[in-house]
XYZ file of C-alpha atoms in Angstrom:
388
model
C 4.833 -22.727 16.910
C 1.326 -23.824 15.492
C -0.266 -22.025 12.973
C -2.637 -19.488 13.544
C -6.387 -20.218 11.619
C -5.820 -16.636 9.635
C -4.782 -17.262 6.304
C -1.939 -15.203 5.459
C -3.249 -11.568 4.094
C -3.183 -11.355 0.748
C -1.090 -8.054 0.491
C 2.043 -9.690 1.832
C 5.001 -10.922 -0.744
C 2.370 -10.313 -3.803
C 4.750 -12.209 -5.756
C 3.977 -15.201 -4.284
C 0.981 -16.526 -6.969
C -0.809 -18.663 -4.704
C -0.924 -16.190 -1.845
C -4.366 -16.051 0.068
C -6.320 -18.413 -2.881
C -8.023 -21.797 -3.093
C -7.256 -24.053 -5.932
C -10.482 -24.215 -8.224
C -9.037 -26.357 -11.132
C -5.498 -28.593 -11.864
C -4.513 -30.904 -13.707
C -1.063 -32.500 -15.103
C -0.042 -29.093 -16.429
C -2.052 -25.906 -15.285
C -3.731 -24.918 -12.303
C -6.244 -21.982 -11.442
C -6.968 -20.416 -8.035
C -9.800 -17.868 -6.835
C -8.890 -15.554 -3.426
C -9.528 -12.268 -1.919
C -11.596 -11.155 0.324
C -14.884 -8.766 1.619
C -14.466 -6.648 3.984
C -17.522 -4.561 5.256
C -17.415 -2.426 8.331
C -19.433 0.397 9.940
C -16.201 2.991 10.644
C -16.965 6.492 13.102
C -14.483 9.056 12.412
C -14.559 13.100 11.171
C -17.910 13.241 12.807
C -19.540 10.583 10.618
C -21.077 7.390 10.968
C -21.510 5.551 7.967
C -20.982 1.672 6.801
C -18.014 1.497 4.345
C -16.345 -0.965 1.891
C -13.112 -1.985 3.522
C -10.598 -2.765 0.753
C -12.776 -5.660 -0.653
C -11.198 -7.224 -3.753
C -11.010 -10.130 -6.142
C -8.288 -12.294 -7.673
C -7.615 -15.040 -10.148
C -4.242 -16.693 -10.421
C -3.236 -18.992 -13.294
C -0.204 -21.366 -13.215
C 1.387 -23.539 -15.891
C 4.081 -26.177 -15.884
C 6.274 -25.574 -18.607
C 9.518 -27.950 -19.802
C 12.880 -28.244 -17.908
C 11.149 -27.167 -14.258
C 10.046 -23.808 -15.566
C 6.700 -22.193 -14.733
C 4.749 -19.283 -16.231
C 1.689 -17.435 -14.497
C -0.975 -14.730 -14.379
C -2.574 -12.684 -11.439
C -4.935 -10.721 -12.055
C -6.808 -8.463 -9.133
C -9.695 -6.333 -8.865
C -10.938 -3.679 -5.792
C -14.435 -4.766 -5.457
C -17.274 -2.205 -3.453
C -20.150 -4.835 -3.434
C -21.857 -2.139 -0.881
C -22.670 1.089 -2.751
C -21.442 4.385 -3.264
C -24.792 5.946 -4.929
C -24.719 9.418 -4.862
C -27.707 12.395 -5.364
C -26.818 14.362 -8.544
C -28.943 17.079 -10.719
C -29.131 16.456 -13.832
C -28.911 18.654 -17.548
C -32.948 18.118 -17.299
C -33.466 19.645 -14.508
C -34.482 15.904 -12.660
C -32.565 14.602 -9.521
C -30.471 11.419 -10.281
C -28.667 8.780 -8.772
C -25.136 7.615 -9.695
C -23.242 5.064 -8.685
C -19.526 4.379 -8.077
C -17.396 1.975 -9.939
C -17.610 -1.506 -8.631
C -14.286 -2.744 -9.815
C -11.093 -1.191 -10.110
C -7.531 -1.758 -10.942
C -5.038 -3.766 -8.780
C -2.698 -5.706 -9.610
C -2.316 -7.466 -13.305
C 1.009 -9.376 -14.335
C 2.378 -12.077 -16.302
C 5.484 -13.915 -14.970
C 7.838 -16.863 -15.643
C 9.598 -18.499 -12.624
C 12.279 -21.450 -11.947
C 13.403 -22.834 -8.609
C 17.062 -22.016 -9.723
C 16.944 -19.373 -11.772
C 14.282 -16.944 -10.319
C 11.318 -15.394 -11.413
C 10.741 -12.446 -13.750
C 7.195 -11.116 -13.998
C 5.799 -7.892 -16.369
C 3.107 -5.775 -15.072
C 0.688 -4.198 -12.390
C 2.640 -5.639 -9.099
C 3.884 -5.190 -5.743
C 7.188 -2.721 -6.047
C 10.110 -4.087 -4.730
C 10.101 -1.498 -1.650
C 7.175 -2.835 -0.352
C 9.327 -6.187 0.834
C 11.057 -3.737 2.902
C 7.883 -2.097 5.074
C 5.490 -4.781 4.573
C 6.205 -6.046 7.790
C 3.344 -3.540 9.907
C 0.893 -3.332 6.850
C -1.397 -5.682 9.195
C -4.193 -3.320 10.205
C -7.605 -3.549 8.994
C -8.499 0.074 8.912
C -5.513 2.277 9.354
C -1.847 1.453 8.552
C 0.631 2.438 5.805
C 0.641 5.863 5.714
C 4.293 6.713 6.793
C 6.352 4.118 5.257
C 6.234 5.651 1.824
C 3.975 2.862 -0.071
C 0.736 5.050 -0.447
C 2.612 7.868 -1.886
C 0.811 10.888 -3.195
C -1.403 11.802 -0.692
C -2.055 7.964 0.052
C -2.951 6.280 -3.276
C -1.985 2.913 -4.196
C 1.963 3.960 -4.780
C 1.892 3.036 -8.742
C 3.478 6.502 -9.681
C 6.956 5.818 -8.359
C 6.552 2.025 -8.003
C 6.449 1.632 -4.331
C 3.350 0.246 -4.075
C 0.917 -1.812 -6.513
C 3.086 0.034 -9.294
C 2.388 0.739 -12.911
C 4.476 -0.896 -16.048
C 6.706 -2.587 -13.738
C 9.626 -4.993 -14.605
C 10.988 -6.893 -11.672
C 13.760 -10.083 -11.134
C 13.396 -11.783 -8.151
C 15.469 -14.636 -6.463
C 16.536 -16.351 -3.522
C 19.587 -17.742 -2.159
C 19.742 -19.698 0.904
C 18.400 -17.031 3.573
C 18.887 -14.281 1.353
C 16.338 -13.157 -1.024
C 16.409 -10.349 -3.359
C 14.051 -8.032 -5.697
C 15.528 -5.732 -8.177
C 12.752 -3.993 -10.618
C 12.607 -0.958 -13.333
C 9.417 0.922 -14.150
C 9.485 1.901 -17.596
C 7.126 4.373 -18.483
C 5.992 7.529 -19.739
C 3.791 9.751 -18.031
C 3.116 13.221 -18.715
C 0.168 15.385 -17.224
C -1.069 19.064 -18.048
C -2.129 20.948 -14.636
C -5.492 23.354 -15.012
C -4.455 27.371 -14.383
C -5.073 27.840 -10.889
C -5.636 31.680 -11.534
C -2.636 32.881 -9.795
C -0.257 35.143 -11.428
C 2.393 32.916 -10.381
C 5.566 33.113 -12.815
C 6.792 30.191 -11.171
C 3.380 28.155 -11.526
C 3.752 24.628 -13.230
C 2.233 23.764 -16.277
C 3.115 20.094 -17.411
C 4.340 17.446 -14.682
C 6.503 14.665 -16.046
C 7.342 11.252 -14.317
C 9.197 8.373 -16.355
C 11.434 5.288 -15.133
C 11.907 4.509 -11.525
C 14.201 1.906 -10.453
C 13.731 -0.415 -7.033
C 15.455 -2.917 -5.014
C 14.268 -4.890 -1.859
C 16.679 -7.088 0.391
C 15.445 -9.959 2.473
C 17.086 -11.718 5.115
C 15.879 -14.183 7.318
C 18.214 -14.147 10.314
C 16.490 -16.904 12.103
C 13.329 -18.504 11.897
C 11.846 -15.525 14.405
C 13.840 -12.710 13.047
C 14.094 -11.064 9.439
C 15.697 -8.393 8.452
C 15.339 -5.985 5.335
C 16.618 -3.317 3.646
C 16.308 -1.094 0.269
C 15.464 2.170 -1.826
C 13.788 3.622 -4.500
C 14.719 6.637 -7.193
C 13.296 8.563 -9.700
C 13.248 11.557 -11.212
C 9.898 13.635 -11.637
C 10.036 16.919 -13.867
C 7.931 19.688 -13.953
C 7.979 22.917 -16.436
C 6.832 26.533 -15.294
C 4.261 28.749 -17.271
C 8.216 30.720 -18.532
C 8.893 27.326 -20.058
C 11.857 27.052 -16.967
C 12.213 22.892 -16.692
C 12.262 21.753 -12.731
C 13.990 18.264 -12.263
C 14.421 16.944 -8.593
C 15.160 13.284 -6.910
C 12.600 11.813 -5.981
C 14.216 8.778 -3.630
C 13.546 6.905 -0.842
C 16.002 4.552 1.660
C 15.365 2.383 4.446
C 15.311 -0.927 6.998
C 12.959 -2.724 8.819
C 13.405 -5.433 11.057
C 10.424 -8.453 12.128
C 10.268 -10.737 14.714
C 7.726 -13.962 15.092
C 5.083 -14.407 12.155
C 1.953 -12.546 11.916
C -0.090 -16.054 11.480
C 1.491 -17.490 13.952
C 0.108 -17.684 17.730
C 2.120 -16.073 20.435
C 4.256 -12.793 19.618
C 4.817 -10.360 17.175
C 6.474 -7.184 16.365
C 7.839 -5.470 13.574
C 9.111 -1.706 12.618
C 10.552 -0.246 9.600
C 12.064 3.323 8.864
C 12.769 5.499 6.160
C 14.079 8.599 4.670
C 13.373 9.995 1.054
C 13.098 13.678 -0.885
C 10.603 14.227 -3.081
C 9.076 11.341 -2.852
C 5.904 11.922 -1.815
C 2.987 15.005 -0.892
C 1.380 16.363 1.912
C -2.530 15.948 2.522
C -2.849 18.896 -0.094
C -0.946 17.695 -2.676
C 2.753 19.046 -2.084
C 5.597 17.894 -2.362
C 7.341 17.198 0.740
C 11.125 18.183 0.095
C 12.378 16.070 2.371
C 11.019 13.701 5.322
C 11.839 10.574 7.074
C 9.463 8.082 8.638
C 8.467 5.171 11.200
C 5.948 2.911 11.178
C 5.332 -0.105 13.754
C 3.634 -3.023 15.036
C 2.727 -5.205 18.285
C 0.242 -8.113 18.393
C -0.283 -11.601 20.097
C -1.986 -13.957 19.146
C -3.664 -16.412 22.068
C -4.546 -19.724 21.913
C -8.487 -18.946 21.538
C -7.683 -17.319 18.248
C -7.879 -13.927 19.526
C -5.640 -11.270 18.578
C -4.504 -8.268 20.121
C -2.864 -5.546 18.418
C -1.248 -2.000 18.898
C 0.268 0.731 16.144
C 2.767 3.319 16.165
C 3.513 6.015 12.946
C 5.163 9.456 12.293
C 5.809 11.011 8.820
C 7.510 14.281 9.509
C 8.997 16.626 6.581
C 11.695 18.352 7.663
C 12.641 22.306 7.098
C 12.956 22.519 3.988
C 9.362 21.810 3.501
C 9.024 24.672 6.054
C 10.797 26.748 3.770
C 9.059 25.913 0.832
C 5.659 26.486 2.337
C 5.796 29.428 4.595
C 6.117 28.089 7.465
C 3.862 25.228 7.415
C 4.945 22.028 9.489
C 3.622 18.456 8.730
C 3.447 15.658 11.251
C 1.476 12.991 10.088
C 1.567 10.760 13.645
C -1.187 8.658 15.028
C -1.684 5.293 16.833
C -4.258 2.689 16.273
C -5.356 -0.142 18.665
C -7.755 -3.215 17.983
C -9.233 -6.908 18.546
C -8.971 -9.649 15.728
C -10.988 -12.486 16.100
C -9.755 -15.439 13.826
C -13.100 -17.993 13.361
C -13.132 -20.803 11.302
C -9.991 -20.092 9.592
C -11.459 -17.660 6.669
C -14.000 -14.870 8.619
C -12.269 -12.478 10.960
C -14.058 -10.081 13.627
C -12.874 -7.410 14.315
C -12.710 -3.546 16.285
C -9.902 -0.977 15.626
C -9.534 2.730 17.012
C -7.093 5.019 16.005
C -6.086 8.329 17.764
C -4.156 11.235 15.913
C -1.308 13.106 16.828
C -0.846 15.016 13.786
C 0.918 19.045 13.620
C 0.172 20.630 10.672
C 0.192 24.114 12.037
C -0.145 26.598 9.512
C -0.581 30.754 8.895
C -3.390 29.674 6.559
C -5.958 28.489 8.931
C -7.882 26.776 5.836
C -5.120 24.851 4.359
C -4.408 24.007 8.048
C -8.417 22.459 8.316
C -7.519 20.869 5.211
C -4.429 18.888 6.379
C -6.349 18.055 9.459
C -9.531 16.798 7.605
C -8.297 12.820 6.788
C -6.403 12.326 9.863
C -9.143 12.419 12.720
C -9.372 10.046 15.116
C -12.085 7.391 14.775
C -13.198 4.010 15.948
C -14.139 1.059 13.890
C -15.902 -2.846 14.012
C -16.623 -4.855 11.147
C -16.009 -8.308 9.015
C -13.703 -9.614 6.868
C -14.913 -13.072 4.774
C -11.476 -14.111 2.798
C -12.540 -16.676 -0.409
């Protein structure tokens, strides 16, 4: 099957150094590389028109040949917004101000050592080892990855429990014929103070702690159409009570996924993955879902002309113990996205994506239930994506 023009996104298999980059420097021992990409797109959705940044970022890898076939490198990656996020403010002096957003902000950032036979071991901001099991429908532009468990906590980047781009990560990684393997441990300590909400809650939580998680991602590549994975994710996240009554639950999360064809590739692909976890990550007000198990999947085809259709599929449903926990409340996060990619000149793609929502998150409350509702509106988007 010829290769598509598309150069493989640079959020698949992170650990791969040279993923998405072009080679700026080499010579008999070290070699540097420059990739990412800018994405700007004008996105209609919770009655808004506006033009957005779309993910745009930055990254610099850095390889060197070391004795006896071993290799150490660098990545380092940076969000960019090179299209403004100025804000009207009033100021202490009684003047109206603009401010601006941050135009960088933290990605990824690890050091690593690597040989053919022994594996590679890398130290730092990175890709967790669960995200090798559901990376296989993180392909659309606009929306995607909110039901596999990677975005965790209300869909940020998944550093807190190390599913995602996670924090103070550790991770061993190897291969073995068709069989490849990550195993990781986040070692950390991270302790937060929550503001009095006012209530006269005895049960209300003062201090949130979250230390270690450990991770481990399975690879196998049945043929050279179909690959199969598999793995998990546990921690433990504590939380103590304005009594001074310690809470300690499980926060874990299990699951398979299973690809066929290659994304880059022209002609046919599909992929799907499912989980189920506790405690592992929060509704779109910031609670914990007790337990929930979800789906997320992919269709797309890729003609001969370089254009590429696609089609999306995801649920995230807690189960009833969040009921329980919440009066009632139900969450079903569940949409479905559509779009048009089209691949020119092997580094700029075009494209239009629409998504339309499915979500219940009935609720007694009807403001909490306008709250869930709020980020998961339907909406329609075009735009451009220049990779480096």
């Amino acid at each position: 099957m010829r290769k598509a023009l598309a150069i493989l996104p640079i959020t698949a298999l992170a650990f791969a150094p040279t993923c998405s980059a072009t080679e700026v420097f080499k010579d008999d021992k070290n070699a540097v590389e420059i990739g990412g990409f800018v994405d700007a797109r004008v996105i209609d959705t919770q009655g808004v028109t506006e033009v957005v940044n779309g993910s745009s970022r930055i990254n610099f890898g850095f390889t060197r040949d070391m004795s006896n076939d071993w290799k150490t490198y660098v990545k380092l990656e940076w969000g960019v917004n090179p299209f403004g996020n100025s804000t009207i403010s009033y100021s202490s002096e009684s003047n109206f101000e603009t401010q601006s957003g941050d135009f960088l902000n933290n990605r990824l950032g690890y050091v690593g050592l690597s040989h053919d036979d022994y594996g590679s071991l890398t130290i730092g901001k990175q890709w967790g080892a669960w995200y090798d099991v559901v990376y296989n429908t993180n392909y659309g532009y606009v929306w995607d990855g909110n039901a596999s468990g990677t975005y965790t906590y209300n869909k940020s980047d998944g550093a807190i429990n190390g599913v995602g781009r996670g924090d103070k990560v550790i991770q061993y990684r190897n291969s073995f014929g068709d069989f490849s393997m990550a195993i990781q441990m986040q070692l950390k300590n991270s302790v937060s103070d929550i503001e009095d909400d006012g209530s006269n809650n005895p049960n209300r939580l003062v201090m949130t702690e979250y230390d270690n998680t450990y991770g481990i991602g399975l690879t196998y590549a049945a043929t050279d159409m179909l690959t199969l994975t598999a793995g998990g994710n546990i921690g433990e996240p504590e939380g103590t009570t304005i009594q001074g009554d310690v809470i300690s639950e499980t926060d874990y999360i299990y699951g398979a996924g299973v690809t066929w064809g290659n994304w880059d590739g022209y002609g046919l692909y599909m992929a799907a993955n499912v989980n189920a976890n506790e405690f592992h990550d929060t509704d779109n007000l910031g609670r914990f879902l007790q337990e929930a198990v979800g789906l997320e999947s992919i269709a797309s085809y890729l003609f001969d002309n370089n254009v590429k259709i696609l089609a999306s599929y995801n649920i995230l449903e807690a189960g009833d113990k969040y009921e329980a926990a919440h009066n009632g409340d139900v969450f079903k996060r569940q949409f479905a996205f559509a779009g048009v990619h089209y691949i020119w000149d092997n580094s700029v793609v075009f494209y239009l994506e629409g998504r339309k929502d499915f979500s219940d998150f009935s609720s007694s409350d009807p403001e909490k239930q306008a709250a869930q509702e709020l980020s998961e509106d339907d909406g329609v988007a075009i735009g451009v994506r220049y990779t480096l």
